[in-house]
């Protein structure tokens, strides 16, 4: 029997640190140094030497950033970038892509500006640059940080070859409300999973050395708590207690900073009444003082100027507040460039504040090696290489979640299809739609390379494949929704056209299904512009007439497999009770069709788990498994409606269950897994030992067995509950996970370390601590895990 010890990189790194300096009391750590390159004497000596030569105007120039390409926000400026670069009035350009375009501006900066300070080019590289991988939410469903690292590394390699040494990624916002369209860019609802993915993204992009030709600096976004937008409406205010802010929402940013993140992006939202882009608590106290961050903070697009709309002052005041709080670069705002120098001259802002900001920006430029190698060499034009396509296909295969695969009478489980596939009807507006396969935020991905499900199934089935589109992706939607989706104009790549006569096309689809032995429906929502930024929704159903299409095909009595292609959790309640098999495929990227077909035919055994709870109804949102306790917990589901006042006055809805339709961590496989009772290495541990260091103090062990007849990979998950803390703690929290691949009949012993990092929480004094208590511990294949044990901290 194999044994695997789950030892996250973080624990190893901390163990090494603490071994070197001895074990320290938890509250008295010296200032951490998360990125040795940025803190290095050599880099800082070069920065200081340059800073001494700079005029105030040249310093302020470094703080300005403009989009010299397409717009990814409102009110794009129309300034002369050549002139700005020649005069040293700009430090960075975004949305300029390609060797020719970036070198053009760099030559101006290096040859015409007085101090020859290279420009820093930044770009949104979100899930691959030229090669588009699955969206980040899908990658989180793999519960495999190694895939995020790999995708980041491919993105870094391709971006750097395209003249871009700085990427606006990873997005590490905790997202617990799928009404918020940006959930697609996130790792979902959980801080432990989100932190693991955040570390992996940073490592994959930065490669622990910013100057390598295949590494880029990250810009971790959107700091902070942008995902907590009230009512899931993008750019909205965030209002939450500091304990939740720190314990849930800030954790992935902390993980990214500890992993060496070179830059962060400040967010649009306010946090408890103080805008995040001028927030001394998050930017100064937490980021700089507590986490020891040596890089710089870029504002999000226009976020400094928008502080005026937050009503915290006029342009001069908000620019000063942002700079003094710790926003060093003004993205597409032009406010720093125009109002800072005069305020320094007037004595309203100390020049040392500007110096510190410039120092941080120059540090990153030196660490990236831009002063020594400012230009990008010519490289062959991007060509979708077989190696990269293979990587995209393999990664996508890890991200699919199988929420349901019930047996059908006389047929058995519909999936995997394999031999059962006689005649297959493929139906739906996402079955053959290249534009939609790449997903949201694939700005440099080219849909022409995308493989649709129709293409991939035709390769396998030939003329046994029947096809009907069924309806348009948005046909039947309100005209105003169509206008918003097509905001770029009535024509063009983003246009989502309505199919005029749904009744006719649905009837055709029904006729097609009747000719087949099984129907596969490929349904979802448009990735652009119905997901991602500025794409909040109050309805979470399939768009347009897709639900009617689904119901009409199910009514034929043919067995139906539903493939959901969407970057957010959709409401699948009807489908879950009428469709026997559902595959959540997200937005799978350039190899979408092949990867989905691999899973449908069983060449790949689904192993993904939900990184977000799938709701029964929108009204449950924000819905997440790690709820805080209530004094009146409800038991049972809807069918257990109250028999007495005792049961009536409980925390529940009148018209829906509290629980998720499919919960966090959930996902089936074509095989089955069984779990032993978890065992605890030491079941009683003194609290002072837990507080003394970050080293594990005990471990949880479990045997996981593949009891089915095919090989499969299980994501083994460890959950804890602190049952007696001074501040109430969630009913369950993920504190460990491991992907384990097992042959039929094979058993593996999995070991999870537990120590301060897993057991701590924030007390009422806002300090991370551990107190004497009992932890309940569960290990299993989802957040519903039942195999239980306990740990006593005395
Ligand atoms: C606004 C978005 O919020 C952010 O994620 C993105 O990186 C910037 N625009 C730049 O495109």
PDB file of N, CA, C and O in Angstrom, residues 629-678:
ATOM      1  N   UNK A 629     -21.971  29.198  12.401  1.00  0.00           N
ATOM      2  CA  UNK A 629     -23.124  28.516  12.998  1.00  0.00           C
ATOM      3  C   UNK A 629     -24.269  29.483  13.296  1.00  0.00           C
ATOM      4  O   UNK A 629     -24.060  30.687  13.428  1.00  0.00           O
ATOM      5  N   UNK A 630     -25.464  28.941  13.405  1.00  0.00           N
ATOM      6  CA  UNK A 630     -26.606  29.721  13.872  1.00  0.00           C
ATOM      7  C   UNK A 630     -27.111  29.051  15.153  1.00  0.00           C
ATOM      8  O   UNK A 630     -26.904  27.849  15.355  1.00  0.00           O
ATOM      9  N   UNK A 631     -27.764  29.839  15.978  1.00  0.00           N
ATOM     10  CA  UNK A 631     -28.346  29.260  17.196  1.00  0.00           C
ATOM     11  C   UNK A 631     -29.548  28.369  16.894  1.00  0.00           C
ATOM     12  O   UNK A 631     -29.986  27.599  17.743  1.00  0.00           O
ATOM     13  N   UNK A 632     -30.053  28.471  15.668  1.00  0.00           N
ATOM     14  CA  UNK A 632     -31.226  27.683  15.321  1.00  0.00           C
ATOM     15  C   UNK A 632     -30.988  26.899  14.031  1.00  0.00           C
ATOM     16  O   UNK A 632     -31.591  27.192  12.985  1.00  0.00           O
ATOM     17  N   UNK A 633     -30.092  25.944  14.102  1.00  0.00           N
ATOM     18  CA  UNK A 633     -29.804  25.187  12.885  1.00  0.00           C
ATOM     19  C   UNK A 633     -31.016  24.359  12.459  1.00  0.00           C
ATOM     20  O   UNK A 633     -31.684  23.755  13.297  1.00  0.00           O
ATOM     21  N   UNK A 634     -31.294  24.355  11.169  1.00  0.00           N
ATOM     22  CA  UNK A 634     -32.421  23.558  10.664  1.00  0.00           C
ATOM     23  C   UNK A 634     -31.935  22.172  10.309  1.00  0.00           C
ATOM     24  O   UNK A 634     -30.832  22.010   9.799  1.00  0.00           O
ATOM     25  N   UNK A 635     -32.750  21.176  10.610  1.00  0.00           N
ATOM     26  CA  UNK A 635     -32.407  19.806  10.226  1.00  0.00           C
ATOM     27  C   UNK A 635     -33.362  19.359   9.139  1.00  0.00           C
ATOM     28  O   UNK A 635     -34.500  19.819   9.075  1.00  0.00           O
ATOM     29  N   UNK A 636     -32.887  18.472   8.310  1.00  0.00           N
ATOM     30  CA  UNK A 636     -33.767  17.914   7.292  1.00  0.00           C
ATOM     31  C   UNK A 636     -33.933  18.854   6.112  1.00  0.00           C
ATOM     32  O   UNK A 636     -33.507  20.003   6.135  1.00  0.00           O
ATOM     33  N   UNK A 637     -34.571  18.326   5.073  1.00  0.00           N
ATOM     34  CA  UNK A 637     -34.740  19.129   3.875  1.00  0.00           C
ATOM     35  C   UNK A 637     -36.177  19.638   3.789  1.00  0.00           C
ATOM     36  O   UNK A 637     -36.931  19.600   4.758  1.00  0.00           O
ATOM     37  N   UNK A 638     -36.553  20.092   2.591  1.00  0.00           N
ATOM     38  CA  UNK A 638     -37.878  20.710   2.403  1.00  0.00           C
ATOM     39  C   UNK A 638     -39.025  19.806   2.829  1.00  0.00           C
ATOM     40  O   UNK A 638     -40.046  20.257   3.337  1.00  0.00           O
ATOM     41  N   UNK A 639     -38.859  18.504   2.633  1.00  0.00           N
ATOM     42  CA  UNK A 639     -39.955  17.590   2.949  1.00  0.00           C
ATOM     43  C   UNK A 639     -40.200  17.508   4.462  1.00  0.00           C
ATOM     44  O   UNK A 639     -41.239  17.047   4.908  1.00  0.00           O
ATOM     45  N   UNK A 640     -39.222  17.968   5.266  1.00  0.00           N
ATOM     46  CA  UNK A 640     -39.412  17.999   6.717  1.00  0.00           C
ATOM     47  C   UNK A 640     -39.898  19.371   7.151  1.00  0.00           C
ATOM     48  O   UNK A 640     -39.260  20.049   7.947  1.00  0.00           O
ATOM     49  N   UNK A 641     -41.008  19.818   6.609  1.00  0.00           N
ATOM     50  CA  UNK A 641     -41.521  21.123   7.014  1.00  0.00           C
ATOM     51  C   UNK A 641     -42.099  21.008   8.424  1.00  0.00           C
ATOM     52  O   UNK A 641     -42.450  19.918   8.881  1.00  0.00           O
ATOM     53  N   UNK A 642     -42.164  22.128   9.127  1.00  0.00           N
ATOM     54  CA  UNK A 642     -42.414  22.093  10.572  1.00  0.00           C
ATOM     55  C   UNK A 642     -43.712  21.413  10.997  1.00  0.00           C
ATOM     56  O   UNK A 642     -44.757  21.640  10.407  1.00  0.00           O
ATOM     57  N   UNK A 643     -43.568  20.603  12.026  1.00  0.00           N
ATOM     58  CA  UNK A 643     -44.725  19.964  12.633  1.00  0.00           C
ATOM     59  C   UNK A 643     -45.142  20.723  13.894  1.00  0.00           C
ATOM     60  O   UNK A 643     -46.193  20.477  14.441  1.00  0.00           O
ATOM     61  N   UNK A 644     -44.244  21.612  14.362  1.00  0.00           N
ATOM     62  CA  UNK A 644     -44.510  22.286  15.627  1.00  0.00           C
ATOM     63  C   UNK A 644     -43.715  23.591  15.649  1.00  0.00           C
ATOM     64  O   UNK A 644     -42.870  23.818  14.777  1.00  0.00           O
ATOM     65  N   UNK A 645     -43.994  24.417  16.659  1.00  0.00           N
ATOM     66  CA  UNK A 645     -43.241  25.671  16.790  1.00  0.00           C
ATOM     67  C   UNK A 645     -41.758  25.377  16.934  1.00  0.00           C
ATOM     68  O   UNK A 645     -40.910  26.129  16.457  1.00  0.00           O
ATOM     69  N   UNK A 646     -41.416  24.269  17.588  1.00  0.00           N
ATOM     70  CA  UNK A 646     -40.007  23.897  17.754  1.00  0.00           C
ATOM     71  C   UNK A 646     -39.310  23.793  16.398  1.00  0.00           C
ATOM     72  O   UNK A 646     -38.152  24.116  16.256  1.00  0.00           O
ATOM     73  N   UNK A 647     -40.021  23.284  15.437  1.00  0.00           N
ATOM     74  CA  UNK A 647     -39.402  23.100  14.129  1.00  0.00           C
ATOM     75  C   UNK A 647     -39.579  24.316  13.234  1.00  0.00           C
ATOM     76  O   UNK A 647     -38.804  24.524  12.313  1.00  0.00           O
ATOM     77  N   UNK A 648     -40.599  25.089  13.492  1.00  0.00           N
ATOM     78  CA  UNK A 648     -40.872  26.261  12.633  1.00  0.00           C
ATOM     79  C   UNK A 648     -39.787  27.325  12.775  1.00  0.00           C
ATOM     80  O   UNK A 648     -39.279  27.841  11.785  1.00  0.00           O
ATOM     81  N   UNK A 649     -39.433  27.648  14.010  1.00  0.00           N
ATOM     82  CA  UNK A 649     -38.570  28.819  14.224  1.00  0.00           C
ATOM     83  C   UNK A 649     -37.092  28.444  14.099  1.00  0.00           C
ATOM     84  O   UNK A 649     -36.318  28.524  15.045  1.00  0.00           O
ATOM     85  N   UNK A 650     -36.763  27.990  12.940  1.00  0.00           N
ATOM     86  CA  UNK A 650     -35.396  27.550  12.655  1.00  0.00           C
ATOM     87  C   UNK A 650     -34.863  28.335  11.461  1.00  0.00           C
ATOM     88  O   UNK A 650     -35.627  28.891  10.682  1.00  0.00           O
ATOM     89  N   UNK A 651     -33.545  28.334  11.289  1.00  0.00           N
ATOM     90  CA  UNK A 651     -32.918  29.097  10.212  1.00  0.00           C
ATOM     91  C   UNK A 651     -33.074  28.349   8.884  1.00  0.00           C
ATOM     92  O   UNK A 651     -32.262  27.496   8.534  1.00  0.00           O
ATOM     93  N   UNK A 652     -34.163  28.638   8.191  1.00  0.00           N
ATOM     94  CA  UNK A 652     -34.400  27.982   6.902  1.00  0.00           C
ATOM     95  C   UNK A 652     -35.314  28.841   6.040  1.00  0.00           C
ATOM     96  O   UNK A 652     -35.888  29.817   6.496  1.00  0.00           O
ATOM     97  N   UNK A 653     -35.390  28.475   4.760  1.00  0.00           N
ATOM     98  CA  UNK A 653     -36.313  29.167   3.852  1.00  0.00           C
ATOM     99  C   UNK A 653     -37.665  28.475   3.879  1.00  0.00           C
ATOM    100  O   UNK A 653     -37.740  27.260   4.131  1.00  0.00           O
ATOM    101  N   UNK A 654     -38.726  29.221   3.602  1.00  0.00           N
ATOM    102  CA  UNK A 654     -40.053  28.613   3.491  1.00  0.00           C
ATOM    103  C   UNK A 654     -40.139  27.705   2.267  1.00  0.00           C
ATOM    104  O   UNK A 654     -40.866  26.724   2.255  1.00  0.00           O
ATOM    105  N   UNK A 655     -39.417  28.098   1.216  1.00  0.00           N
ATOM    106  CA  UNK A 655     -39.681  27.485  -0.086  1.00  0.00           C
ATOM    107  C   UNK A 655     -38.475  26.801  -0.711  1.00  0.00           C
ATOM    108  O   UNK A 655     -38.488  26.482  -1.891  1.00  0.00           O
ATOM    109  N   UNK A 656     -37.417  26.613   0.050  1.00  0.00           N
ATOM    110  CA  UNK A 656     -36.252  25.922  -0.530  1.00  0.00           C
ATOM    111  C   UNK A 656     -35.378  25.371   0.578  1.00  0.00           C
ATOM    112  O   UNK A 656     -35.399  25.864   1.716  1.00  0.00           O
ATOM    113  N   UNK A 657     -34.640  24.317   0.238  1.00  0.00           N
ATOM    114  CA  UNK A 657     -33.674  23.770   1.197  1.00  0.00           C
ATOM    115  C   UNK A 657     -32.541  24.775   1.441  1.00  0.00           C
ATOM    116  O   UNK A 657     -32.257  25.611   0.588  1.00  0.00           O
ATOM    117  N   UNK A 658     -31.878  24.628   2.581  1.00  0.00           N
ATOM    118  CA  UNK A 658     -30.682  25.445   2.838  1.00  0.00           C
ATOM    119  C   UNK A 658     -29.491  24.941   2.021  1.00  0.00           C
ATOM    120  O   UNK A 658     -28.611  25.710   1.651  1.00  0.00           O
ATOM    121  N   UNK A 659     -29.460  23.664   1.788  1.00  0.00           N
ATOM    122  CA  UNK A 659     -28.245  23.056   1.246  1.00  0.00           C
ATOM    123  C   UNK A 659     -28.059  23.389  -0.229  1.00  0.00           C
ATOM    124  O   UNK A 659     -28.997  23.777  -0.927  1.00  0.00           O
ATOM    125  N   UNK A 660     -26.825  23.190  -0.682  1.00  0.00           N
ATOM    126  CA  UNK A 660     -26.524  23.375  -2.106  1.00  0.00           C
ATOM    127  C   UNK A 660     -27.131  22.219  -2.891  1.00  0.00           C
ATOM    128  O   UNK A 660     -27.344  21.124  -2.362  1.00  0.00           O
ATOM    129  N   UNK A 661     -27.368  22.469  -4.161  1.00  0.00           N
ATOM    130  CA  UNK A 661     -27.804  21.385  -5.050  1.00  0.00           C
ATOM    131  C   UNK A 661     -26.673  20.368  -5.161  1.00  0.00           C
ATOM    132  O   UNK A 661     -26.873  19.166  -5.026  1.00  0.00           O
ATOM    133  N   UNK A 662     -25.472  20.867  -5.406  1.00  0.00           N
ATOM    134  CA  UNK A 662     -24.245  20.074  -5.336  1.00  0.00           C
ATOM    135  C   UNK A 662     -23.243  20.907  -4.541  1.00  0.00           C
ATOM    136  O   UNK A 662     -22.970  22.050  -4.900  1.00  0.00           O
ATOM    137  N   UNK A 663     -22.688  20.352  -3.458  1.00  0.00           N
ATOM    138  CA  UNK A 663     -21.896  21.191  -2.557  1.00  0.00           C
ATOM    139  C   UNK A 663     -20.425  21.330  -2.969  1.00  0.00           C
ATOM    140  O   UNK A 663     -19.929  20.584  -3.819  1.00  0.00           O
ATOM    141  N   UNK A 664     -19.762  22.246  -2.318  1.00  0.00           N
ATOM    142  CA  UNK A 664     -18.320  22.434  -2.490  1.00  0.00           C
ATOM    143  C   UNK A 664     -17.593  21.085  -2.327  1.00  0.00           C
ATOM    144  O   UNK A 664     -17.924  20.288  -1.444  1.00  0.00           O
ATOM    145  N   UNK A 665     -16.643  20.842  -3.176  1.00  0.00           N
ATOM    146  CA  UNK A 665     -15.837  19.623  -3.059  1.00  0.00           C
ATOM    147  C   UNK A 665     -16.462  18.409  -3.727  1.00  0.00           C
ATOM    148  O   UNK A 665     -15.842  17.347  -3.813  1.00  0.00           O
ATOM    149  N   UNK A 666     -17.695  18.571  -4.230  1.00  0.00           N
ATOM    150  CA  UNK A 666     -18.423  17.436  -4.784  1.00  0.00           C
ATOM    151  C   UNK A 666     -17.968  17.108  -6.200  1.00  0.00           C
ATOM    152  O   UNK A 666     -17.663  17.991  -6.989  1.00  0.00           O
ATOM    153  N   UNK A 667     -17.959  15.849  -6.546  1.00  0.00           N
ATOM    154  CA  UNK A 667     -17.661  15.418  -7.912  1.00  0.00           C
ATOM    155  C   UNK A 667     -17.529  13.909  -7.942  1.00  0.00           C
ATOM    156  O   UNK A 667     -16.833  13.330  -7.107  1.00  0.00           O
ATOM    157  N   UNK A 668     -18.237  13.271  -8.876  1.00  0.00           N
ATOM    158  CA  UNK A 668     -18.187  11.803  -8.972  1.00  0.00           C
ATOM    159  C   UNK A 668     -17.096  11.383  -9.955  1.00  0.00           C
ATOM    160  O   UNK A 668     -16.453  12.211 -10.577  1.00  0.00           O
ATOM    161  N   UNK A 669     -16.969  10.065 -10.069  1.00  0.00           N
ATOM    162  CA  UNK A 669     -15.954   9.483 -10.940  1.00  0.00           C
ATOM    163  C   UNK A 669     -16.614   8.279 -11.629  1.00  0.00           C
ATOM    164  O   UNK A 669     -17.725   7.883 -11.254  1.00  0.00           O
ATOM    165  N   UNK A 670     -15.951   7.696 -12.621  1.00  0.00           N
ATOM    166  CA  UNK A 670     -16.482   6.462 -13.207  1.00  0.00           C
ATOM    167  C   UNK A 670     -16.137   5.247 -12.342  1.00  0.00           C
ATOM    168  O   UNK A 670     -16.509   4.136 -12.651  1.00  0.00           O
ATOM    169  N   UNK A 671     -15.380   5.498 -11.271  1.00  0.00           N
ATOM    170  CA  UNK A 671     -15.182   4.442 -10.281  1.00  0.00           C
ATOM    171  C   UNK A 671     -15.716   4.956  -8.939  1.00  0.00           C
ATOM    172  O   UNK A 671     -16.293   6.044  -8.866  1.00  0.00           O
ATOM    173  N   UNK A 672     -15.542   4.184  -7.886  1.00  0.00           N
ATOM    174  CA  UNK A 672     -15.995   4.616  -6.554  1.00  0.00           C
ATOM    175  C   UNK A 672     -14.819   4.513  -5.581  1.00  0.00           C
ATOM    176  O   UNK A 672     -13.915   3.699  -5.774  1.00  0.00           O
ATOM    177  N   UNK A 673     -14.872   5.297  -4.523  1.00  0.00           N
ATOM    178  CA  UNK A 673     -13.805   5.276  -3.522  1.00  0.00           C
ATOM    179  C   UNK A 673     -14.413   5.064  -2.146  1.00  0.00           C
ATOM    180  O   UNK A 673     -15.494   5.572  -1.854  1.00  0.00           O
ATOM    181  N   UNK A 674     -13.704   4.305  -1.302  1.00  0.00           N
ATOM    182  CA  UNK A 674     -14.166   4.174   0.081  1.00  0.00           C
ATOM    183  C   UNK A 674     -13.086   4.733   1.011  1.00  0.00           C
ATOM    184  O   UNK A 674     -11.897   4.745   0.673  1.00  0.00           O
ATOM    185  N   UNK A 675     -13.511   5.181   2.165  1.00  0.00           N
ATOM    186  CA  UNK A 675     -12.618   5.814   3.141  1.00  0.00           C
ATOM    187  C   UNK A 675     -12.637   5.028   4.443  1.00  0.00           C
ATOM    188  O   UNK A 675     -13.708   4.627   4.914  1.00  0.00           O
ATOM    189  N   UNK A 676     -11.464   4.873   5.050  1.00  0.00           N
ATOM    190  CA  UNK A 676     -11.421   4.298   6.395  1.00  0.00           C
ATOM    191  C   UNK A 676     -11.730   5.390   7.405  1.00  0.00           C
ATOM    192  O   UNK A 676     -11.762   6.577   7.059  1.00  0.00           O
ATOM    193  N   UNK A 677     -11.900   4.995   8.660  1.00  0.00           N
ATOM    194  CA  UNK A 677     -12.015   5.976   9.743  1.00  0.00           C
ATOM    195  C   UNK A 677     -10.692   6.744   9.823  1.00  0.00           C
ATOM    196  O   UNK A 677      -9.624   6.131   9.841  1.00  0.00           O
ATOM    197  N   UNK A 678     -10.703   8.087   9.850  1.00  0.00           N
ATOM    198  CA  UNK A 678      -9.425   8.799   9.970  1.00  0.00           C
ATOM    199  C   UNK A 678      -8.770   8.553  11.332  1.00  0.00           C
ATOM    200  O   UNK A 678      -9.470   8.457  12.343  1.00  0.00           O
TER     201      UNK A 678
END
